[in-house]
Amino acid sequence: MPAPPAALGPCDDAPGYEEAVGFDRADALAPFRDRFVETDGDLVYLDGNSLGRLPVRTPDHVTAAVEGEWGDRLIRSWKEGWWELATDVGDRLAPLIGAGPGEVVVADSTSVNLYKLAGAALAAGAGRARVVTDDLNFPSDAHVVAGLARAAGGRLDIVASDGIHGPVEQIEAALDDDVALVTLSHTTFKSGYTYDLARVTAAAHAAGALVLWDLSHSVGAVPVDLGGAGADLAVGCTYKYLNGGPGSPAFLYVRRELQDRLVNPISAWWGHADPFGFDLAHSPAPDIRRFQTGTAPILSLRAAEPGIDLVVEAGIDAIRAKSRALLAFFEARWRDRLAPLGLTWTSPTDPDRRGSHASLGHDDAWRLTQAMIELGRVIPDYRAPDSVRLGLSPLTTSFVDVHTATERMARILELGLHEPFPAEATVVT
Ligand SMILES: *Cc1c(COP(=O)(O)O)cnc(C)c1O
């Protein structure tokens, strides 16, 4: 790679810089940035919505678990905190999503948790076998529930959107007494549209259906009130805004009143009422533990704790307020600097209806993304076919980051620095 051109160096002479500095100075959450590892002060990392940064405390916390709990205490550690760790971490995460104690467990992946909860909902559907989602959902989620709906003799209906906004009214119109389950991403992965969770939950309930929210792109950035809305089920990642590390275990939520009505379709021993009874008949645990599968990934749970604790410590309302301010500043920089260069705003403009990331559309989005990473030292995400997605993780993103990123993006396009990059996308983008 050639050395980055001088034009992609400091951007402190560009319009908007002083404003960004002022916002950072007034930002009560700014000190949290020092609680995360930063090895390259010139890198602008705008992908905390895909893989959150490493908390400073995590390496020591994991080392203590490896050396002390595993190395020294060995199997005794199961009785000294490991056995309940998945529900303990779930209880700590619970306030972020409006859940109570005993309603959340941290286990398995988001995809597996989705399978378990959607499968449980279909089995409880008393003959209803249709599932409703939208075309903004993470395609993998749609694949998981489509397979389950087919196996139950039903089908998945994917309600069409305009590509940016959740098709709320069309979803409401699609609900009837055939529908067992409505499942949506609360904040959608590309445009960042954020549903009115209470409204859709109420509509699903009015049709006699259950609702399952995927909170992967909300948790840790957008306050969620599952309890207040009476939502039934939810899943989500801990490696995005919760900074739990690559592949860290996901969470699942089951409203307390439903827990003894729903049955985990993977009836393994960690969901058994008496796992060490080794009875050949399976009797599900009476509580949230019935939605566990096999042995908890202890080291990954330990790695996930500091990131979750940091979000709880900062407070989700303060995080949301900063997220809104970051998005507003990003939108203003886009309007001044990027819209004239042909980048379109392909996310909601209503601050109440978006999460903490936004996407920009451009025909050359993939080459632009490569130039941003390789020359601009700005890491966004490319999302096929034509989006550059910028995630503004409130605990680790500054207003100057947003200014630098948008300015370097503009300079790349002005100078055509993206043009030599290959047009063909790689497998991982
Ligand atoms: C990130 C994400 C996932 C990831 O699922 P994994 O099982 O962890 O790979 C699933 N659904 C949504 C909506 C996501 O944003």
PDB file of N, CA and C in Angstrom, residues 232-327:
ATOM      1  N   ASP A 232     -42.710 -10.424  24.573  1.00  0.00           N
ATOM      2  CA  ASP A 232     -42.637 -11.821  24.992  1.00  0.00           C
ATOM      3  C   ASP A 232     -41.220 -12.351  25.033  1.00  0.00           C
ATOM      4  N   LEU A 233     -40.499 -12.134  23.925  1.00  0.00           N
ATOM      5  CA  LEU A 233     -39.220 -12.811  23.720  1.00  0.00           C
ATOM      6  C   LEU A 233     -38.229 -11.844  23.087  1.00  0.00           C
ATOM      7  N   ALA A 234     -36.937 -12.070  23.386  1.00  0.00           N
ATOM      8  CA  ALA A 234     -35.913 -11.250  22.731  1.00  0.00           C
ATOM      9  C   ALA A 234     -34.592 -11.998  22.739  1.00  0.00           C
ATOM     10  N   VAL A 235     -33.760 -11.633  21.781  1.00  0.00           N
ATOM     11  CA  VAL A 235     -32.388 -12.162  21.696  1.00  0.00           C
ATOM     12  C   VAL A 235     -31.477 -11.006  21.313  1.00  0.00           C
ATOM     13  N   GLY A 236     -30.177 -11.209  21.440  1.00  0.00           N
ATOM     14  CA  GLY A 236     -29.254 -10.177  20.974  1.00  0.00           C
ATOM     15  C   GLY A 236     -27.814 -10.528  21.277  1.00  0.00           C
ATOM     16  N   CYS A 237     -26.931  -9.793  20.638  1.00  0.00           N
ATOM     17  CA  CYS A 237     -25.480 -10.031  20.741  1.00  0.00           C
ATOM     18  C   CYS A 237     -24.891  -9.274  21.929  1.00  0.00           C
ATOM     19  N   THR A 238     -23.757  -9.765  22.422  1.00  0.00           N
ATOM     20  CA  THR A 238     -23.003  -9.000  23.418  1.00  0.00           C
ATOM     21  C   THR A 238     -21.676  -8.490  22.848  1.00  0.00           C
ATOM     22  N   TYR A 239     -21.382  -8.795  21.582  1.00  0.00           N
ATOM     23  CA  TYR A 239     -20.084  -8.347  21.048  1.00  0.00           C
ATOM     24  C   TYR A 239     -20.175  -7.036  20.280  1.00  0.00           C
ATOM     25  N   LYS A 240     -21.375  -6.461  20.162  1.00  0.00           N
ATOM     26  CA  LYS A 240     -21.533  -5.198  19.441  1.00  0.00           C
ATOM     27  C   LYS A 240     -21.364  -4.046  20.446  1.00  0.00           C
ATOM     28  N   TYR A 241     -22.438  -3.327  20.768  1.00  0.00           N
ATOM     29  CA  TYR A 241     -22.293  -2.188  21.691  1.00  0.00           C
ATOM     30  C   TYR A 241     -21.958  -2.609  23.125  1.00  0.00           C
ATOM     31  N   LEU A 242     -22.007  -3.920  23.407  1.00  0.00           N
ATOM     32  CA  LEU A 242     -21.673  -4.358  24.762  1.00  0.00           C
ATOM     33  C   LEU A 242     -20.208  -4.777  24.893  1.00  0.00           C
ATOM     34  N   ASN A 243     -19.479  -4.770  23.796  1.00  0.00           N
ATOM     35  CA  ASN A 243     -18.014  -4.932  23.854  1.00  0.00           C
ATOM     36  C   ASN A 243     -17.558  -6.231  24.522  1.00  0.00           C
ATOM     37  N   GLY A 244     -18.276  -7.321  24.235  1.00  0.00           N
ATOM     38  CA  GLY A 244     -17.956  -8.595  24.886  1.00  0.00           C
ATOM     39  C   GLY A 244     -16.872  -9.407  24.211  1.00  0.00           C
ATOM     40  N   GLY A 245     -16.439  -8.990  23.030  1.00  0.00           N
ATOM     41  CA  GLY A 245     -15.378  -9.727  22.332  1.00  0.00           C
ATOM     42  C   GLY A 245     -15.932 -10.597  21.222  1.00  0.00           C
ATOM     43  N   PRO A 246     -15.077 -10.936  20.259  1.00  0.00           N
ATOM     44  CA  PRO A 246     -15.540 -11.669  19.075  1.00  0.00           C
ATOM     45  C   PRO A 246     -16.225 -12.985  19.437  1.00  0.00           C
ATOM     46  N   GLY A 247     -17.449 -13.145  18.975  1.00  0.00           N
ATOM     47  CA  GLY A 247     -18.175 -14.390  19.229  1.00  0.00           C
ATOM     48  C   GLY A 247     -18.603 -14.564  20.670  1.00  0.00           C
ATOM     49  N   SER A 248     -18.640 -13.487  21.450  1.00  0.00           N
ATOM     50  CA  SER A 248     -19.060 -13.621  22.851  1.00  0.00           C
ATOM     51  C   SER A 248     -20.507 -14.123  22.897  1.00  0.00           C
ATOM     52  N   PRO A 249     -20.870 -14.831  23.986  1.00  0.00           N
ATOM     53  CA  PRO A 249     -22.205 -15.450  24.012  1.00  0.00           C
ATOM     54  C   PRO A 249     -23.321 -14.408  23.962  1.00  0.00           C
ATOM     55  N   ALA A 250     -24.414 -14.791  23.358  1.00  0.00           N
ATOM     56  CA  ALA A 250     -25.562 -13.902  23.170  1.00  0.00           C
ATOM     57  C   ALA A 250     -26.497 -14.023  24.370  1.00  0.00           C
ATOM     58  N   PHE A 251     -27.513 -13.147  24.418  1.00  0.00           N
ATOM     59  CA  PHE A 251     -28.496 -13.271  25.493  1.00  0.00           C
ATOM     60  C   PHE A 251     -29.843 -13.652  24.914  1.00  0.00           C
ATOM     61  N   LEU A 252     -30.676 -14.163  25.779  1.00  0.00           N
ATOM     62  CA  LEU A 252     -32.076 -14.359  25.409  1.00  0.00           C
ATOM     63  C   LEU A 252     -32.934 -13.929  26.583  1.00  0.00           C
ATOM     64  N   TYR A 253     -34.131 -13.451  26.248  1.00  0.00           N
ATOM     65  CA  TYR A 253     -35.090 -12.976  27.244  1.00  0.00           C
ATOM     66  C   TYR A 253     -36.413 -13.690  27.015  1.00  0.00           C
ATOM     67  N   VAL A 254     -36.998 -14.185  28.083  1.00  0.00           N
ATOM     68  CA  VAL A 254     -38.353 -14.737  28.014  1.00  0.00           C
ATOM     69  C   VAL A 254     -39.144 -14.113  29.160  1.00  0.00           C
ATOM     70  N   ARG A 255     -40.226 -13.444  28.816  1.00  0.00           N
ATOM     71  CA  ARG A 255     -41.074 -12.818  29.836  1.00  0.00           C
ATOM     72  C   ARG A 255     -41.460 -13.858  30.889  1.00  0.00           C
ATOM     73  N   ARG A 256     -41.369 -13.443  32.145  1.00  0.00           N
ATOM     74  CA  ARG A 256     -41.508 -14.407  33.238  1.00  0.00           C
ATOM     75  C   ARG A 256     -42.782 -15.251  33.124  1.00  0.00           C
ATOM     76  N   GLU A 257     -43.909 -14.616  32.810  1.00  0.00           N
ATOM     77  CA  GLU A 257     -45.186 -15.369  32.791  1.00  0.00           C
ATOM     78  C   GLU A 257     -45.222 -16.428  31.692  1.00  0.00           C
ATOM     79  N   LEU A 258     -44.323 -16.330  30.725  1.00  0.00           N
ATOM     80  CA  LEU A 258     -44.333 -17.304  29.633  1.00  0.00           C
ATOM     81  C   LEU A 258     -43.391 -18.466  29.881  1.00  0.00           C
ATOM     82  N   GLN A 259     -42.544 -18.321  30.884  1.00  0.00           N
ATOM     83  CA  GLN A 259     -41.424 -19.264  30.993  1.00  0.00           C
ATOM     84  C   GLN A 259     -41.879 -20.709  31.174  1.00  0.00           C
ATOM     85  N   ASP A 260     -42.969 -20.935  31.888  1.00  0.00           N
ATOM     86  CA  ASP A 260     -43.345 -22.338  32.057  1.00  0.00           C
ATOM     87  C   ASP A 260     -44.311 -22.819  30.971  1.00  0.00           C
ATOM     88  N   ARG A 261     -44.651 -21.919  30.044  1.00  0.00           N
ATOM     89  CA  ARG A 261     -45.523 -22.323  28.924  1.00  0.00           C
ATOM     90  C   ARG A 261     -44.721 -22.695  27.685  1.00  0.00           C
ATOM     91  N   LEU A 262     -43.497 -22.154  27.581  1.00  0.00           N
ATOM     92  CA  LEU A 262     -42.704 -22.356  26.378  1.00  0.00           C
ATOM     93  C   LEU A 262     -41.629 -23.413  26.629  1.00  0.00           C
ATOM     94  N   VAL A 263     -41.368 -24.192  25.597  1.00  0.00           N
ATOM     95  CA  VAL A 263     -40.418 -25.290  25.741  1.00  0.00           C
ATOM     96  C   VAL A 263     -39.268 -25.105  24.758  1.00  0.00           C
ATOM     97  N   ASN A 264     -38.063 -25.130  25.258  1.00  0.00           N
ATOM     98  CA  ASN A 264     -36.869 -25.043  24.429  1.00  0.00           C
ATOM     99  C   ASN A 264     -36.796 -26.266  23.511  1.00  0.00           C
ATOM    100  N   PRO A 265     -36.766 -26.055  22.184  1.00  0.00           N
ATOM    101  CA  PRO A 265     -36.721 -27.220  21.288  1.00  0.00           C
ATOM    102  C   PRO A 265     -35.392 -27.980  21.366  1.00  0.00           C
ATOM    103  N   ILE A 266     -34.366 -27.365  21.940  1.00  0.00           N
ATOM    104  CA  ILE A 266     -33.118 -28.118  22.168  1.00  0.00           C
ATOM    105  C   ILE A 266     -33.113 -28.500  23.644  1.00  0.00           C
ATOM    106  N   SER A 267     -33.651 -29.685  23.911  1.00  0.00           N
ATOM    107  CA  SER A 267     -33.885 -30.068  25.312  1.00  0.00           C
ATOM    108  C   SER A 267     -32.654 -30.760  25.871  1.00  0.00           C
ATOM    109  N   ALA A 268     -31.606 -29.991  26.083  1.00  0.00           N
ATOM    110  CA  ALA A 268     -30.348 -30.565  26.576  1.00  0.00           C
ATOM    111  C   ALA A 268     -30.242 -30.413  28.095  1.00  0.00           C
ATOM    112  N   TRP A 269     -29.138 -30.890  28.615  1.00  0.00           N
ATOM    113  CA  TRP A 269     -29.067 -31.044  30.078  1.00  0.00           C
ATOM    114  C   TRP A 269     -29.013 -29.734  30.846  1.00  0.00           C
ATOM    115  N   TRP A 270     -28.494 -28.669  30.240  1.00  0.00           N
ATOM    116  CA  TRP A 270     -28.440 -27.412  30.993  1.00  0.00           C
ATOM    117  C   TRP A 270     -29.821 -26.767  31.133  1.00  0.00           C
ATOM    118  N   GLY A 271     -30.798 -27.275  30.389  1.00  0.00           N
ATOM    119  CA  GLY A 271     -32.161 -26.778  30.540  1.00  0.00           C
ATOM    120  C   GLY A 271     -33.017 -27.708  31.383  1.00  0.00           C
ATOM    121  N   HIS A 272     -32.402 -28.749  31.911  1.00  0.00           N
ATOM    122  CA  HIS A 272     -33.128 -29.756  32.692  1.00  0.00           C
ATOM    123  C   HIS A 272     -33.354 -29.250  34.120  1.00  0.00           C
ATOM    124  N   ALA A 273     -34.490 -29.640  34.701  1.00  0.00           N
ATOM    125  CA  ALA A 273     -34.781 -29.229  36.081  1.00  0.00           C
ATOM    126  C   ALA A 273     -33.732 -29.796  37.043  1.00  0.00           C
ATOM    127  N   ASP A 274     -33.214 -30.976  36.721  1.00  0.00           N
ATOM    128  CA  ASP A 274     -32.242 -31.620  37.619  1.00  0.00           C
ATOM    129  C   ASP A 274     -31.117 -32.215  36.763  1.00  0.00           C
ATOM    130  N   PRO A 275     -30.221 -31.363  36.315  1.00  0.00           N
ATOM    131  CA  PRO A 275     -29.218 -31.822  35.343  1.00  0.00           C
ATOM    132  C   PRO A 275     -28.370 -32.982  35.847  1.00  0.00           C
ATOM    133  N   PHE A 276     -28.142 -33.017  37.138  1.00  0.00           N
ATOM    134  CA  PHE A 276     -27.288 -34.078  37.665  1.00  0.00           C
ATOM    135  C   PHE A 276     -28.077 -35.287  38.159  1.00  0.00           C
ATOM    136  N   GLY A 277     -29.389 -35.288  37.894  1.00  0.00           N
ATOM    137  CA  GLY A 277     -30.187 -36.473  38.174  1.00  0.00           C
ATOM    138  C   GLY A 277     -29.986 -37.526  37.096  1.00  0.00           C
ATOM    139  N   PHE A 278     -29.539 -37.104  35.943  1.00  0.00           N
ATOM    140  CA  PHE A 278     -29.288 -38.000  34.805  1.00  0.00           C
ATOM    141  C   PHE A 278     -30.459 -38.936  34.523  1.00  0.00           C
ATOM    142  N   ASP A 279     -31.634 -38.358  34.620  1.00  0.00           N
ATOM    143  CA  ASP A 279     -32.861 -39.088  34.299  1.00  0.00           C
ATOM    144  C   ASP A 279     -33.006 -39.137  32.779  1.00  0.00           C
ATOM    145  N   LEU A 280     -33.397 -40.262  32.240  1.00  0.00           N
ATOM    146  CA  LEU A 280     -33.551 -40.349  30.781  1.00  0.00           C
ATOM    147  C   LEU A 280     -34.722 -39.504  30.275  1.00  0.00           C
ATOM    148  N   ALA A 281     -35.689 -39.265  31.136  1.00  0.00           N
ATOM    149  CA  ALA A 281     -36.791 -38.375  30.737  1.00  0.00           C
ATOM    150  C   ALA A 281     -36.352 -36.921  30.966  1.00  0.00           C
ATOM    151  N   HIS A 282     -36.709 -36.035  30.024  1.00  0.00           N
ATOM    152  CA  HIS A 282     -36.320 -34.629  30.172  1.00  0.00           C
ATOM    153  C   HIS A 282     -37.432 -33.840  30.844  1.00  0.00           C
ATOM    154  N   SER A 283     -37.150 -33.258  31.996  1.00  0.00           N
ATOM    155  CA  SER A 283     -38.129 -32.304  32.548  1.00  0.00           C
ATOM    156  C   SER A 283     -37.484 -30.936  32.624  1.00  0.00           C
ATOM    157  N   PRO A 284     -38.074 -29.969  31.879  1.00  0.00           N
ATOM    158  CA  PRO A 284     -37.456 -28.653  31.788  1.00  0.00           C
ATOM    159  C   PRO A 284     -37.411 -27.935  33.137  1.00  0.00           C
ATOM    160  N   ALA A 285     -36.346 -27.185  33.343  1.00  0.00           N
ATOM    161  CA  ALA A 285     -36.245 -26.346  34.532  1.00  0.00           C
ATOM    162  C   ALA A 285     -37.460 -25.427  34.573  1.00  0.00           C
ATOM    163  N   PRO A 286     -37.916 -25.042  35.785  1.00  0.00           N
ATOM    164  CA  PRO A 286     -39.148 -24.252  35.880  1.00  0.00           C
ATOM    165  C   PRO A 286     -38.958 -22.788  35.515  1.00  0.00           C
ATOM    166  N   ASP A 287     -37.747 -22.371  35.244  1.00  0.00           N
ATOM    167  CA  ASP A 287     -37.480 -20.941  35.074  1.00  0.00           C
ATOM    168  C   ASP A 287     -36.655 -20.693  33.805  1.00  0.00           C
ATOM    169  N   ILE A 288     -35.994 -19.535  33.736  1.00  0.00           N
ATOM    170  CA  ILE A 288     -35.259 -19.133  32.531  1.00  0.00           C
ATOM    171  C   ILE A 288     -34.176 -20.156  32.159  1.00  0.00           C
ATOM    172  N   ARG A 289     -33.742 -20.954  33.139  1.00  0.00           N
ATOM    173  CA  ARG A 289     -32.671 -21.915  32.861  1.00  0.00           C
ATOM    174  C   ARG A 289     -33.085 -22.963  31.829  1.00  0.00           C
ATOM    175  N   ARG A 290     -34.406 -23.127  31.622  1.00  0.00           N
ATOM    176  CA  ARG A 290     -34.829 -24.129  30.645  1.00  0.00           C
ATOM    177  C   ARG A 290     -34.437 -23.734  29.215  1.00  0.00           C
ATOM    178  N   PHE A 291     -34.082 -22.469  29.039  1.00  0.00           N
ATOM    179  CA  PHE A 291     -33.693 -22.032  27.690  1.00  0.00           C
ATOM    180  C   PHE A 291     -32.179 -22.108  27.467  1.00  0.00           C
ATOM    181  N   GLN A 292     -31.460 -22.654  28.448  1.00  0.00           N
ATOM    182  CA  GLN A 292     -30.044 -22.955  28.223  1.00  0.00           C
ATOM    183  C   GLN A 292     -29.943 -24.259  27.430  1.00  0.00           C
ATOM    184  N   THR A 293     -28.763 -24.488  26.877  1.00  0.00           N
ATOM    185  CA  THR A 293     -28.567 -25.713  26.093  1.00  0.00           C
ATOM    186  C   THR A 293     -27.498 -26.560  26.786  1.00  0.00           C
ATOM    187  N   GLY A 294     -26.241 -26.353  26.400  1.00  0.00           N
ATOM    188  CA  GLY A 294     -25.160 -27.125  27.011  1.00  0.00           C
ATOM    189  C   GLY A 294     -24.275 -26.232  27.869  1.00  0.00           C
ATOM    190  N   THR A 295     -23.128 -26.754  28.207  1.00  0.00           N
ATOM    191  CA  THR A 295     -22.198 -26.112  29.134  1.00  0.00           C
ATOM    192  C   THR A 295     -21.897 -24.663  28.758  1.00  0.00           C
ATOM    193  N   ALA A 296     -22.012 -23.788  29.733  1.00  0.00           N
ATOM    194  CA  ALA A 296     -21.785 -22.352  29.502  1.00  0.00           C
ATOM    195  C   ALA A 296     -20.322 -22.103  29.130  1.00  0.00           C
ATOM    196  N   PRO A 297     -20.077 -21.211  28.166  1.00  0.00           N
ATOM    197  CA  PRO A 297     -18.703 -20.868  27.768  1.00  0.00           C
ATOM    198  C   PRO A 297     -18.095 -19.897  28.777  1.00  0.00           C
ATOM    199  N   ILE A 298     -17.535 -20.456  29.845  1.00  0.00           N
ATOM    200  CA  ILE A 298     -17.134 -19.647  31.003  1.00  0.00           C
ATOM    201  C   ILE A 298     -16.129 -18.553  30.650  1.00  0.00           C
ATOM    202  N   LEU A 299     -15.115 -18.898  29.889  1.00  0.00           N
ATOM    203  CA  LEU A 299     -14.095 -17.877  29.614  1.00  0.00           C
ATOM    204  C   LEU A 299     -14.677 -16.747  28.778  1.00  0.00           C
ATOM    205  N   SER A 300     -15.570 -17.077  27.848  1.00  0.00           N
ATOM    206  CA  SER A 300     -16.206 -16.040  27.037  1.00  0.00           C
ATOM    207  C   SER A 300     -17.167 -15.201  27.872  1.00  0.00           C
ATOM    208  N   LEU A 301     -17.824 -15.841  28.840  1.00  0.00           N
ATOM    209  CA  LEU A 301     -18.687 -15.069  29.746  1.00  0.00           C
ATOM    210  C   LEU A 301     -17.850 -14.119  30.589  1.00  0.00           C
ATOM    211  N   ARG A 302     -16.710 -14.607  31.067  1.00  0.00           N
ATOM    212  CA  ARG A 302     -15.828 -13.726  31.837  1.00  0.00           C
ATOM    213  C   ARG A 302     -15.369 -12.556  30.957  1.00  0.00           C
ATOM    214  N   ALA A 303     -15.063 -12.845  29.705  1.00  0.00           N
ATOM    215  CA  ALA A 303     -14.601 -11.777  28.802  1.00  0.00           C
ATOM    216  C   ALA A 303     -15.705 -10.760  28.538  1.00  0.00           C
ATOM    217  N   ALA A 304     -16.953 -11.212  28.613  1.00  0.00           N
ATOM    218  CA  ALA A 304     -18.076 -10.317  28.309  1.00  0.00           C
ATOM    219  C   ALA A 304     -18.442  -9.412  29.486  1.00  0.00           C
ATOM    220  N   GLU A 305     -18.042  -9.783  30.690  1.00  0.00           N
ATOM    221  CA  GLU A 305     -18.488  -9.022  31.865  1.00  0.00           C
ATOM    222  C   GLU A 305     -18.046  -7.555  31.877  1.00  0.00           C
ATOM    223  N   PRO A 306     -16.759  -7.258  31.655  1.00  0.00           N
ATOM    224  CA  PRO A 306     -16.365  -5.846  31.781  1.00  0.00           C
ATOM    225  C   PRO A 306     -17.092  -4.919  30.810  1.00  0.00           C
ATOM    226  N   GLY A 307     -17.332  -5.369  29.603  1.00  0.00           N
ATOM    227  CA  GLY A 307     -18.009  -4.518  28.618  1.00  0.00           C
ATOM    228  C   GLY A 307     -19.445  -4.227  29.026  1.00  0.00           C
ATOM    229  N   ILE A 308     -20.138  -5.242  29.524  1.00  0.00           N
ATOM    230  CA  ILE A 308     -21.520  -5.062  29.989  1.00  0.00           C
ATOM    231  C   ILE A 308     -21.534  -4.118  31.186  1.00  0.00           C
ATOM    232  N   ASP A 309     -20.586  -4.344  32.112  1.00  0.00           N
ATOM    233  CA  ASP A 309     -20.526  -3.494  33.312  1.00  0.00           C
ATOM    234  C   ASP A 309     -20.282  -2.030  32.948  1.00  0.00           C
ATOM    235  N   LEU A 310     -19.459  -1.786  31.935  1.00  0.00           N
ATOM    236  CA  LEU A 310     -19.174  -0.400  31.538  1.00  0.00           C
ATOM    237  C   LEU A 310     -20.429   0.299  31.022  1.00  0.00           C
ATOM    238  N   VAL A 311     -21.228  -0.420  30.249  1.00  0.00           N
ATOM    239  CA  VAL A 311     -22.467   0.177  29.722  1.00  0.00           C
ATOM    240  C   VAL A 311     -23.435   0.468  30.869  1.00  0.00           C
ATOM    241  N   VAL A 312     -23.541  -0.467  31.808  1.00  0.00           N
ATOM    242  CA  VAL A 312     -24.424  -0.256  32.956  1.00  0.00           C
ATOM    243  C   VAL A 312     -23.936   0.938  33.771  1.00  0.00           C
ATOM    244  N   GLU A 313     -22.611   1.014  33.968  1.00  0.00           N
ATOM    245  CA  GLU A 313     -22.034   2.117  34.749  1.00  0.00           C
ATOM    246  C   GLU A 313     -22.291   3.475  34.075  1.00  0.00           C
ATOM    247  N   ALA A 314     -22.118   3.533  32.781  1.00  0.00           N
ATOM    248  CA  ALA A 314     -22.310   4.809  32.064  1.00  0.00           C
ATOM    249  C   ALA A 314     -23.784   5.221  32.081  1.00  0.00           C
ATOM    250  N   GLY A 315     -24.674   4.241  32.060  1.00  0.00           N
ATOM    251  CA  GLY A 315     -26.112   4.529  32.093  1.00  0.00           C
ATOM    252  C   GLY A 315     -26.671   4.632  30.678  1.00  0.00           C
ATOM    253  N   ILE A 316     -27.702   3.862  30.417  1.00  0.00           N
ATOM    254  CA  ILE A 316     -28.207   3.763  29.045  1.00  0.00           C
ATOM    255  C   ILE A 316     -28.853   5.076  28.575  1.00  0.00           C
ATOM    256  N   ASP A 317     -29.397   5.860  29.513  1.00  0.00           N
ATOM    257  CA  ASP A 317     -30.013   7.122  29.072  1.00  0.00           C
ATOM    258  C   ASP A 317     -28.951   8.138  28.650  1.00  0.00           C
ATOM    259  N   ALA A 318     -27.840   8.183  29.394  1.00  0.00           N
ATOM    260  CA  ALA A 318     -26.736   9.068  29.007  1.00  0.00           C
ATOM    261  C   ALA A 318     -26.137   8.608  27.674  1.00  0.00           C
ATOM    262  N   ILE A 319     -26.046   7.298  27.495  1.00  0.00           N
ATOM    263  CA  ILE A 319     -25.512   6.745  26.244  1.00  0.00           C
ATOM    264  C   ILE A 319     -26.414   7.132  25.073  1.00  0.00           C
ATOM    265  N   ARG A 320     -27.712   7.014  25.280  1.00  0.00           N
ATOM    266  CA  ARG A 320     -28.659   7.360  24.217  1.00  0.00           C
ATOM    267  C   ARG A 320     -28.555   8.853  23.859  1.00  0.00           C
ATOM    268  N   ALA A 321     -28.425   9.685  24.884  1.00  0.00           N
ATOM    269  CA  ALA A 321     -28.345  11.126  24.615  1.00  0.00           C
ATOM    270  C   ALA A 321     -27.105  11.431  23.777  1.00  0.00           C
ATOM    271  N   LYS A 322     -25.974  10.804  24.112  1.00  0.00           N
ATOM    272  CA  LYS A 322     -24.771  11.058  23.311  1.00  0.00           C
ATOM    273  C   LYS A 322     -24.920  10.487  21.906  1.00  0.00           C
ATOM    274  N   SER A 323     -25.520   9.305  21.813  1.00  0.00           N
ATOM    275  CA  SER A 323     -25.724   8.695  20.503  1.00  0.00           C
ATOM    276  C   SER A 323     -26.538   9.613  19.586  1.00  0.00           C
ATOM    277  N   ARG A 324     -27.583  10.201  20.142  1.00  0.00           N
ATOM    278  CA  ARG A 324     -28.415  11.110  19.338  1.00  0.00           C
ATOM    279  C   ARG A 324     -27.606  12.315  18.875  1.00  0.00           C
ATOM    280  N   ALA A 325     -26.766  12.830  19.773  1.00  0.00           N
ATOM    281  CA  ALA A 325     -25.961  14.002  19.409  1.00  0.00           C
ATOM    282  C   ALA A 325     -24.925  13.630  18.340  1.00  0.00           C
ATOM    283  N   LEU A 326     -24.329  12.444  18.479  1.00  0.00           N
ATOM    284  CA  LEU A 326     -23.349  12.007  17.468  1.00  0.00           C
ATOM    285  C   LEU A 326     -24.007  11.859  16.097  1.00  0.00           C
ATOM    286  N   LEU A 327     -25.187  11.246  16.080  1.00  0.00           N
ATOM    287  CA  LEU A 327     -25.899  11.050  14.811  1.00  0.00           C
ATOM    288  C   LEU A 327     -26.276  12.394  14.192  1.00  0.00           C
TER     289      LEU A 327
END
